[in-house]
Every structure is written in structure tokens, then in C-alpha cells.
mmCIF file of C-alpha atoms in Angstrom:
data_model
loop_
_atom_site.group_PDB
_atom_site.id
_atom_site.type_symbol
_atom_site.label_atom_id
_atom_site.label_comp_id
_atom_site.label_asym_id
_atom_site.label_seq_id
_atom_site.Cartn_x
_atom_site.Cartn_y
_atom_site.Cartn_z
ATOM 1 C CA UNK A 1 244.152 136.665 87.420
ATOM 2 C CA UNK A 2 247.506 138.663 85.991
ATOM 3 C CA UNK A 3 246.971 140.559 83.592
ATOM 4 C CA UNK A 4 249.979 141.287 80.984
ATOM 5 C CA UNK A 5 250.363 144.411 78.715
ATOM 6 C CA UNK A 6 252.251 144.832 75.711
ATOM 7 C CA UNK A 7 255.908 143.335 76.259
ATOM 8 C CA UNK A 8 258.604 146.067 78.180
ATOM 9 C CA UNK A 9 260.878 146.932 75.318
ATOM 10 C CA UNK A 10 264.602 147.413 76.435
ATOM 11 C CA UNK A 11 266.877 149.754 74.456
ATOM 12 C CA UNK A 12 271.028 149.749 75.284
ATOM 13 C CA UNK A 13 273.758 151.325 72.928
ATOM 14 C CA UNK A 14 276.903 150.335 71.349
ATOM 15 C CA UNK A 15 279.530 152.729 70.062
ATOM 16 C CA UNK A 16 280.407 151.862 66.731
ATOM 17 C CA UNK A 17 284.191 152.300 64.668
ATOM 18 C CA UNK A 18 282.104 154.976 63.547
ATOM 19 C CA UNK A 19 282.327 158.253 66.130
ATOM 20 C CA UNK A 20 279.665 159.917 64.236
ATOM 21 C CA UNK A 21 276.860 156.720 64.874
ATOM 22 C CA UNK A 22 275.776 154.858 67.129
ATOM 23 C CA UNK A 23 274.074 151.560 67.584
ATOM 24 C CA UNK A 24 270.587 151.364 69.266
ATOM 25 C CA UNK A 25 269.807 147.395 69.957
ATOM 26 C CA UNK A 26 266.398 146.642 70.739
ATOM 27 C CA UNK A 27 265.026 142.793 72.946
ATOM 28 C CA UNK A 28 262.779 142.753 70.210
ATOM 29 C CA UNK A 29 263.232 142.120 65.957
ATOM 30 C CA UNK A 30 262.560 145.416 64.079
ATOM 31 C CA UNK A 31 263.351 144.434 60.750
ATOM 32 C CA UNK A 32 263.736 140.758 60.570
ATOM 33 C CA UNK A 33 266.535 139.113 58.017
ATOM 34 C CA UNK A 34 266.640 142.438 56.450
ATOM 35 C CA UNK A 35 268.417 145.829 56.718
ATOM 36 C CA UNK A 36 267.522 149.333 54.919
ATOM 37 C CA UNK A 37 269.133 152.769 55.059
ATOM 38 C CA UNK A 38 267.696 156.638 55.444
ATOM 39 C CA UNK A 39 270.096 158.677 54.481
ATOM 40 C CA UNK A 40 268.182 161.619 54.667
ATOM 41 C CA UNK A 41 264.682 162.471 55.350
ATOM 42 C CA UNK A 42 263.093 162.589 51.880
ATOM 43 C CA UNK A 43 263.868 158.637 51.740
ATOM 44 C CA UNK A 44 262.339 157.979 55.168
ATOM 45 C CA UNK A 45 259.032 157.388 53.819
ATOM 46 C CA UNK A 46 258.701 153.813 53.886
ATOM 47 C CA UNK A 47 259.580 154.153 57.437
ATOM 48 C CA UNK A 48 257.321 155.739 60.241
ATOM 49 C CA UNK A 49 260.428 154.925 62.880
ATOM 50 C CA UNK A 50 262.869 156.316 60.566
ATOM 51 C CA UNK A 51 260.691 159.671 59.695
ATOM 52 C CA UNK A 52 259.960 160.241 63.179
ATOM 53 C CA UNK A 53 263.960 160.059 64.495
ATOM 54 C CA UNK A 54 264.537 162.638 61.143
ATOM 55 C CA UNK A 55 262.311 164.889 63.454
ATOM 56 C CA UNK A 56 265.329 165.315 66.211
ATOM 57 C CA UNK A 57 267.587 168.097 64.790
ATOM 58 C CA UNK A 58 270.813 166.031 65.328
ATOM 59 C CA UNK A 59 269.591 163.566 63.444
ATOM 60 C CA UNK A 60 271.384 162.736 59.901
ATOM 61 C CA UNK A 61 270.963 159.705 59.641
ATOM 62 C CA UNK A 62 268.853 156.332 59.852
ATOM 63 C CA UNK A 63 269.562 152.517 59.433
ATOM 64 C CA UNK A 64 267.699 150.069 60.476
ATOM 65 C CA UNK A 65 268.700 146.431 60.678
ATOM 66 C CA UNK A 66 266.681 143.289 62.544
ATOM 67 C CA UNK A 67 266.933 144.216 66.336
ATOM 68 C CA UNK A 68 269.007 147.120 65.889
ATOM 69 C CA UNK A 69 268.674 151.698 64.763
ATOM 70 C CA UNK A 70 272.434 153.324 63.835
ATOM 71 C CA UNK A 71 271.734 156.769 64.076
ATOM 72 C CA UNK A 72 274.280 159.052 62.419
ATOM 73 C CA UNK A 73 274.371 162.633 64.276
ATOM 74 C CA UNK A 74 275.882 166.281 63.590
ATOM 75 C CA UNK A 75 279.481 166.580 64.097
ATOM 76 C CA UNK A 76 278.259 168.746 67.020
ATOM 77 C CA UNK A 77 276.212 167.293 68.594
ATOM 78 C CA UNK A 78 277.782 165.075 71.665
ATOM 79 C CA UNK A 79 276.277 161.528 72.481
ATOM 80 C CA UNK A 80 276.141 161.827 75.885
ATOM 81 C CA UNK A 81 273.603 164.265 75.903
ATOM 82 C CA UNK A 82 271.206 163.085 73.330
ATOM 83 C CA UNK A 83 271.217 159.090 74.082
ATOM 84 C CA UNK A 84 268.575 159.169 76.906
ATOM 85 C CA UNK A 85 266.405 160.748 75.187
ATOM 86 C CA UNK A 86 266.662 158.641 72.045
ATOM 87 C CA UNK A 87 266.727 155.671 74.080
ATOM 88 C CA UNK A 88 263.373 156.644 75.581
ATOM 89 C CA UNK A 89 261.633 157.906 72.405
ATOM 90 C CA UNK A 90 262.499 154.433 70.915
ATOM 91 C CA UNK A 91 261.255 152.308 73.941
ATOM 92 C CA UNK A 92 258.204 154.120 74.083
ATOM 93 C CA UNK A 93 257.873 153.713 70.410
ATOM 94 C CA UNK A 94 258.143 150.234 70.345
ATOM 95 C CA UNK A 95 256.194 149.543 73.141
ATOM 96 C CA UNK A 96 253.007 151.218 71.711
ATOM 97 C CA UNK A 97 253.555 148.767 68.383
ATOM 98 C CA UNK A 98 254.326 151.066 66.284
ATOM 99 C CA UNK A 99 255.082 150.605 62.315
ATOM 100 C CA UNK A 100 258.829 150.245 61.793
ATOM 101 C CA UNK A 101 258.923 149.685 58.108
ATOM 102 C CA UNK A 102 256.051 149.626 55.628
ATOM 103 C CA UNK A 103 256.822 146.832 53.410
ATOM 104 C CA UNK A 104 254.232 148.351 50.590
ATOM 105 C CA UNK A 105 256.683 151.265 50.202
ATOM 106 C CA UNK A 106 259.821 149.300 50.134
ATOM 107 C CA UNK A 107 259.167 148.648 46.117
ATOM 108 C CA UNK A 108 259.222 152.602 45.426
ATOM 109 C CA UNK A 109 262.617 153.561 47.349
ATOM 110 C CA UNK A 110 264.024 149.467 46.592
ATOM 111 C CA UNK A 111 266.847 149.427 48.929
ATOM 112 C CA UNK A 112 266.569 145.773 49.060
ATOM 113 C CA UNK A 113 269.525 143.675 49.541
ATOM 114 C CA UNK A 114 271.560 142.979 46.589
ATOM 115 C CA UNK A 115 273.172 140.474 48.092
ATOM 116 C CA UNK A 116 270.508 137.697 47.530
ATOM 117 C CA UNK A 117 272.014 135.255 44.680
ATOM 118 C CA UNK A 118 269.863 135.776 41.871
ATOM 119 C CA UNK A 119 269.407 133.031 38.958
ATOM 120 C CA UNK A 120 271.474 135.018 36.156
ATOM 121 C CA UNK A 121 273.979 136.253 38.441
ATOM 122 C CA UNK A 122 276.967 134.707 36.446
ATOM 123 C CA UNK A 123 279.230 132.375 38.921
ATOM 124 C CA UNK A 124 281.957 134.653 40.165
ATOM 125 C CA UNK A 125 279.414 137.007 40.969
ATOM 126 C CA UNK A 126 277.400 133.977 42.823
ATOM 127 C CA UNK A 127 280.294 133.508 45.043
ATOM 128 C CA UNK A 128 281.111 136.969 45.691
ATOM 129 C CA UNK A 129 277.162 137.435 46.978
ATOM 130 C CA UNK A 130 277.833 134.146 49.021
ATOM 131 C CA UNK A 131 281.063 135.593 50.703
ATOM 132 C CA UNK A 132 279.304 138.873 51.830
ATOM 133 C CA UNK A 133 276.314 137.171 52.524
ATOM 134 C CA UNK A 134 278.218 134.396 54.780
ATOM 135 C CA UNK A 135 281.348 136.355 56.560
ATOM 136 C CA UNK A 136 281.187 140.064 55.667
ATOM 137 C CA UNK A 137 277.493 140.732 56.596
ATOM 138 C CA UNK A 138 277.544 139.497 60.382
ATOM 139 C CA UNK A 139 281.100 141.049 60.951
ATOM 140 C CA UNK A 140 279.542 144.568 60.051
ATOM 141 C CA UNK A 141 276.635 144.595 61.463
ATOM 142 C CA UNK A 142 278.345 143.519 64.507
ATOM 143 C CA UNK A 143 279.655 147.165 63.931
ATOM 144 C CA UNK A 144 276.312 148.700 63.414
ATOM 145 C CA UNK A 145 276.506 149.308 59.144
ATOM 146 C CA UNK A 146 275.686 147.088 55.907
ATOM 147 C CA UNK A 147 277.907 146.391 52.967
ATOM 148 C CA UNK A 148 275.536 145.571 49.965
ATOM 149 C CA UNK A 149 276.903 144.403 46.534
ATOM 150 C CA UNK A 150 276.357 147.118 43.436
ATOM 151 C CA UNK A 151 278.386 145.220 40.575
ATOM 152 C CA UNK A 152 281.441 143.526 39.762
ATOM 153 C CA UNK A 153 282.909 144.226 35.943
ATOM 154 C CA UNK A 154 286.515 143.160 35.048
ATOM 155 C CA UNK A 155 288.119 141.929 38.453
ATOM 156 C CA UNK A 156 286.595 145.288 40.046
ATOM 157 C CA UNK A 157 283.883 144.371 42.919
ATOM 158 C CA UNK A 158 281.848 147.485 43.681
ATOM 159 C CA UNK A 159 280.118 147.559 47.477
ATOM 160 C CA UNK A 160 278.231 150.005 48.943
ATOM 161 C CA UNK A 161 278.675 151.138 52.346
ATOM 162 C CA UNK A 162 275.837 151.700 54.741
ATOM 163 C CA UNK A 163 275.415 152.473 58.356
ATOM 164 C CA UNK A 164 278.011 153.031 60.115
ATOM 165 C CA UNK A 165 280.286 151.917 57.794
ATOM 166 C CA UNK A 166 279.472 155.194 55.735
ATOM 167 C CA UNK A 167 281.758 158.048 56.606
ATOM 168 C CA UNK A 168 283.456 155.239 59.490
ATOM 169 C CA UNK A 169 287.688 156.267 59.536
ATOM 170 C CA UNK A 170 288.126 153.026 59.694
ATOM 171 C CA UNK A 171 286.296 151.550 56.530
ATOM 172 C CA UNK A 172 288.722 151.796 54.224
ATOM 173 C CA UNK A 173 290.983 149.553 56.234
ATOM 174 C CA UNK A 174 287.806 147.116 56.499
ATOM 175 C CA UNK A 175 287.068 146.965 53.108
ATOM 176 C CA UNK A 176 290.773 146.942 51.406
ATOM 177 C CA UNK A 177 292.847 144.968 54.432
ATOM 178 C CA UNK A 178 289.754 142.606 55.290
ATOM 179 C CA UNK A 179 287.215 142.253 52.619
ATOM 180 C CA UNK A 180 289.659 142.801 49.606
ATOM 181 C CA UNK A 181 292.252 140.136 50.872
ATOM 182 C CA UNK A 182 289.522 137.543 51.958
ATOM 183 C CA UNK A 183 287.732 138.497 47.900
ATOM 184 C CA UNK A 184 291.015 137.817 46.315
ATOM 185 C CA UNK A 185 292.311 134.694 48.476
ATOM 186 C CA UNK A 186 289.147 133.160 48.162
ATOM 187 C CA UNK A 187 287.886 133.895 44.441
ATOM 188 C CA UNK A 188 290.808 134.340 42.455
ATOM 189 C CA UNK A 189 289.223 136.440 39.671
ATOM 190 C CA UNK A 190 288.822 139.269 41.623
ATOM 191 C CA UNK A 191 291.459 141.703 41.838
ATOM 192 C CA UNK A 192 290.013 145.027 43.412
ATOM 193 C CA UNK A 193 287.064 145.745 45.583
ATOM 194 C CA UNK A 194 286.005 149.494 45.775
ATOM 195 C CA UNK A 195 283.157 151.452 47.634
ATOM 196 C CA UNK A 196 280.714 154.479 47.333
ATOM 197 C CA UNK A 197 279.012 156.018 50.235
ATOM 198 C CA UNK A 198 275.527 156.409 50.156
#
């Protein structure tokens, strides 16, 4: 008789629009349906994956999304000569079945999607949830980042960039030549969409 071990994880990279990240896809879900940012250390704790990465120097950096880590470096540091070893930290990682998120600690840091329709969300703000949810979420994290919904007051749609899409060169043109004109041609009452970095 065979006998099998724990699954043989396989890590690969993508670059990203982002020269500062880069995307770490996995054979295997890490955070199912769902996607959460690190942006520093301190709010790692709900994540044993993302605490441990904090623990490489050139590390800045951590979002984690179903079957994929963006890692955001130092400036510095150059990719080529830190990917194999993240590569291999996270293969091994996985392989031993490590925790990737505690969902207990989620509540205290709540980074949870805000893009989930929510019964009193009015109906403009309905649709604009939908439209994220629906075209803008898989585009992006085609791209390795998250664009989660803060508020929308007066025409003005407020998003928060995550990922790679914080800090990216090129988000400004994603948000104002792609997500703006696809807002405004497809709910009329909106009139501006802006963004904060986490």
C-alpha cells in the first residue's frame, strides 16, 4: 500500500502594476471568498502567516486574498534576490498546515469586506457594492490588491485601496479612467469616486 502525506504545495509569482509588490499564488485556498490586509506588523495578529513574513526585514507589507500573499517590500530591496526564499518559506509553511488567518481575531482588527450589501445600505449605495463586488473586485485582484467600499455622501464614492493597489503608479488611472467612468455610466448619481491608502 501507498502511502500519501500532506498535499505538495506549489508557490509561483506574478509581478503586479505595482513594482514595490508582488503576488505569491498558492495550488491551494488560503483565505477562501475573503481578502484582509497587514499593513504593518502590529495588525498582523490575527494572522500567524502574515506575522511570520513581518519577520523578513524587507518585508512592509502583507495581503492575503483566497489562493494568493502580495507582499509589499523596501524600495531597496530587489525581487530577484528575495523570491526564492519567500517562495520556500511559504511552501514549507503551507505544507506543515499551518494557521493562515485566525477567524476569532478577525472581530478585533474588522477588516472585513465592506463590500457585502447590507439591509440599510440605501439603493445607490446597493448598486455601487454590487458593481465592485461584480467587475471591480476580480479585475484587481487579478492585479494582486483589493478595493473595499468606505462611504459614498453627495455623489462622492470613497474606496479604499489595498494590496497592491496601495502605493501602485498606476492606481490613480485605475480608479479615475476605469472605476470612475464605469461608476458614473452605470449609476448616474455618482459623480466622483476618490481613494485613501491604507
Amino acid at each position: 500500500m501507498i502511502k500519501t502525506g500532506s498535499p505538495v504545495i506549489s508557490i509561483y509569482t506574478e509581478m503586479t502594476p505595482n513594482p514595490e509588490t508582488m503576488k505569491f499564488v498558492a495550488n491551494k485556498l488560503l483565505y477562501p471568498g475573503k481578502s484582509i490586509d497587514f499593513p504593518d506588523l502590529e495588525n498582523a495578529k490575527p494572522s500567524p502567516l502574515a506575522t511570520e513574513l513581518f519577520g523578513f526585514p524587507f518585508i512592509r507589507a502583507v495581503f492575503i486574498a483566497s489562493n494568493f500573499v502580495t507582499l509589499t517590500k523596501t524600495v531597496e530591496t530587489d525581487w530577484n534576490d528575495v523570491i526564492p526564499t519567500i517562495r520556500q518559506f511559504l511552501k514549507e509553511y503551507l505544507e506543515e498546515g499551518k494557521v493562515v488567518i485566525n477567524e476569532d481575531e478577525i472581530a478585533t482588527v474588522k477588516q472585513e469586506s465592506t463590500n457585502v450589501v447590507a439591509a440599510d445600505d440605501d439603493d445607490v449605495v446597493k448598486r455601487i457594492k454590487e458593481l465592485l463586488e461584480n467587475y471591480v473586485k476580480p479585475a484587481v485582484e487579478m492585479d494582486g490588491g483589493a478595493i473595499q467600499f468606505k462611504s459614498y455622501n453627495d455623489g462622492i464614492v470613497n474606496l479604499m485601496l489595498q494590496g497592491s493597489c496601495s502605493g501602485c503608479p498606476s492606481s490613480m488611472i485605475t480608479l479615475k479612467a476605469g472605476i470612475e467612468g464605469m461608476m458614473k455610466r452605470m449609476i448616474p448619481e455618482v459623480k466622483e469616486v476618490v481613494a485613501e491608502a491604507e
